[in-house]
C-alpha positions as semicolon CSV with decimal commas, in nm:
position;residue;x (nm);y (nm);z (nm)
1;X;0,078;-0,524;-0,989
2;X;0,052;-0,531;-0,612
3;X;0,054;-0,149;-0,607
4;X;-0,256;-0,118;-0,828
5;X;-0,528;0,081;-0,658
6;X;-0,903;0,033;-0,651
7;X;-1,125;0,341;-0,663
8;X;-1,496;0,376;-0,595
9;X;-1,707;0,666;-0,721
10;X;-2,034;0,759;-0,551
11;X;-2,238;0,996;-0,766
12;X;-2,521;1,201;-0,616
13;X;-2,778;1,002;-0,814
14;X;-2,681;0,675;-0,644
15;X;-2,854;0,485;-0,366
16;X;-2,627;0,606;-0,085
17;X;-2,738;0,337;0,161
18;X;-2,645;0,058;-0,080
19;X;-2,316;0,224;-0,173
20;X;-2,215;0,277;0,191
21;X;-2,299;-0,080;0,287
22;X;-2,116;-0,230;-0,011
23;X;-1,803;-0,017;0,029
24;X;-1,772;-0,073;0,405
25;X;-1,810;-0,447;0,353
26;X;-1,559;-0,449;0,066
27;X;-1,299;-0,247;0,257
28;X;-1,323;-0,401;0,603
29;X;-1,386;-0,766;0,518
30;X;-1,076;-0,982;0,518
31;X;-0,894;-0,717;0,723
32;X;-0,861;-0,489;0,420
33;X;-0,624;-0,733;0,249
34;X;-0,834;-0,794;-0,062
35;X;-0,675;-0,631;-0,371
36;X;-1,025;-0,532;-0,480
37;X;-1,105;-0,346;-0,157
38;X;-1,153;0,023;-0,242
39;X;-0,847;0,229;-0,150
40;X;-1,019;0,557;-0,226
41;X;-1,385;0,657;-0,234
42;X;-1,471;0,966;-0,439
43;X;-1,807;1,109;-0,331
44;X;-2,001;1,388;-0,498
45;X;-1,972;1,703;-0,287
46;X;-2,351;1,742;-0,264
47;X;-2,394;1,410;-0,080
48;X;-2,064;1,356;0,101
49;X;-2,193;1,452;0,446
50;X;-2,492;1,217;0,420
51;X;-2,271;0,941;0,276
52;X;-2,016;1,000;0,552
53;X;-2,286;0,939;0,818
54;X;-2,404;0,620;0,646
55;X;-2,048;0,485;0,620
56;X;-1,994;0,548;0,992
57;X;-2,319;0,365;1,078
58;X;-2,230;0,061;0,868
59;X;-1,873;0,056;0,994
60;X;-1,989;0,076;1,356
61;X;-2,203;-0,234;1,304
62;X;-1,916;-0,420;1,141
63;X;-1,662;-0,308;1,403
64;X;-1,898;-0,415;1,684
65;X;-1,910;-0,769;1,542
66;X;-1,529;-0,781;1,518
67;X;-1,475;-0,651;1,874
68;X;-1,651;-0,957;2,017
69;X;-1,387;-1,182;1,855
70;X;-1,085;-0,975;1,971
71;X;-0,836;-1,135;2,207
72;X;-0,791;-0,970;2,545
73;X;-0,467;-0,789;2,606
74;X;-0,403;-0,699;2,240
75;X;-0,252;-0,356;2,179
76;X;-0,456;-0,101;1,982
77;X;-0,361;-0,093;1,616
78;X;-0,251;0,211;1,419
79;X;-0,361;0,217;1,058
80;X;-0,193;0,536;0,938
81;X;0,145;0,692;0,999
82;X;0,157;1,008;1,210
83;X;0,280;1,203;0,905
84;X;-0,031;1,099;0,709
85;X;-0,261;1,198;0,993
86;X;-0,100;1,541;1,024
87;X;-0,140;1,616;0,655
88;X;-0,335;1,936;0,601
89;X;-0,705;1,884;0,534
90;X;-0,712;1,528;0,667
91;X;-0,940;1,422;0,950
92;X;-1,003;1,084;1,109
93;X;-1,377;1,026;1,118
94;X;-1,364;0,706;1,319
95;X;-1,080;0,485;1,427
96;X;-1,065;0,171;1,635
97;X;-0,899;-0,166;1,656
98;X;-1,101;-0,292;1,358
99;X;-1,026;-0,009;1,116
100;X;-1,029;0,359;1,039
101;X;-1,227;0,594;0,817
102;X;-1,045;0,907;0,707
103;X;-1,173;1,205;0,513
104;X;-0,941;1,415;0,299
105;X;-1,105;1,756;0,269
106;X;-0,812;1,930;0,102
107;X;-0,689;1,725;-0,194
108;X;-0,400;1,964;-0,257
109;X;-0,155;2,001;0,030
110;X;0,083;2,285;0,106
111;X;0,373;2,365;-0,127
112;X;0,673;2,145;-0,091
113;X;1,036;2,245;-0,102
114;X;1,247;2,167;-0,402
115;X;1,624;2,146;-0,438
116;X;1,631;2,390;-0,732
117;X;1,421;2,662;-0,564
118;X;1,340;2,759;-0,210
119;X;0,971;2,686;-0,255
120;X;0,801;2,508;-0,540
121;X;0,485;2,697;-0,636
122;X;0,302;2,381;-0,741
123;X;0,087;2,197;-0,494
124;X;0,112;1,823;-0,463
125;X;-0,174;1,582;-0,423
126;X;-0,236;1,435;-0,079
127;X;-0,040;1,111;-0,034
128;X;-0,350;0,939;0,103
129;X;-0,523;0,979;-0,234
130;X;-0,243;0,799;-0,416
131;X;-0,168;0,516;-0,177
132;X;-0,254;0,146;-0,204
133;X;-0,378;0,028;0,137
134;X;-0,336;-0,325;0,265
135;X;-0,507;-0,260;0,596
136;X;-0,855;-0,168;0,718
137;X;-0,854;0,198;0,613
138;X;-1,123;0,368;0,407
139;X;-1,033;0,706;0,254
140;X;-1,313;0,944;0,149
141;X;-1,282;1,265;-0,047
142;X;-1,527;1,485;-0,236
143;X;-1,553;1,540;-0,609
144;X;-1,737;1,808;-0,799
145;X;-1,838;1,597;-1,101
146;X;-1,777;1,270;-1,282
147;X;-1,510;1,445;-1,490
148;X;-1,336;1,543;-1,167
149;X;-1,358;1,179;-1,049
150;X;-1,207;1,053;-1,374
151;X;-0,923;1,305;-1,356
152;X;-0,851;1,228;-0,991
153;X;-0,862;0,851;-1,049
154;X;-0,618;0,873;-1,336
155;X;-0,381;1,118;-1,164
156;X;-0,211;0,861;-0,943
157;X;0,128;0,721;-1,023
158;X;0,004;0,363;-0,992
159;X;-0,240;0,192;-1,229
160;X;-0,600;0,118;-1,136
161;X;-0,696;-0,242;-1,070
162;X;-1,070;-0,176;-1,056
163;X;-1,321;0,107;-1,038
164;X;-1,663;0,081;-0,878
165;X;-1,931;0,328;-0,980
166;X;-2,248;0,391;-0,783
167;X;-2,483;0,603;-0,995
168;X;-2,805;0,597;-1,190
169;X;-2,783;0,434;-1,537
170;X;-2,758;0,764;-1,726
171;X;-2,464;0,884;-1,516
172;X;-2,299;0,542;-1,530
173;X;-2,323;0,542;-1,910
174;X;-2,143;0,876;-1,917
């Protein structure tokens, strides 16, 4: 289905440089329109800051190449709705005409109101973690373990089209 998501998992045992390069290329090539471009990147919490820096470096190189082909007078593009950007725990790492990289630090957002009660005590998952993107947007969030990554990947309401795993062979076998 066209709503099927693609998830990438970066475990702490992986080659972060290779993972960052591959995921930036996969997401930002073809303007983010490939169905196999990762919609969500789950990164082990021990390496997310280092991985974040590598992703920004690779994206900057790719964006610089795309800027040289941009037509003059084009309006800046917006990749996310204002509501998505205001979501609690979400921060834009880098954004430009060629794409955006967003980090979701708080996977659970504030309680939402329900018709039956004044306030529902359950928390809902961030919309950015469940969405299929058809634009140049890369979403990063941290995971605590491979079990956490599996649970988070399977928690969406849409099926998975593909999952990429960057890890050493023992972790990948798990």
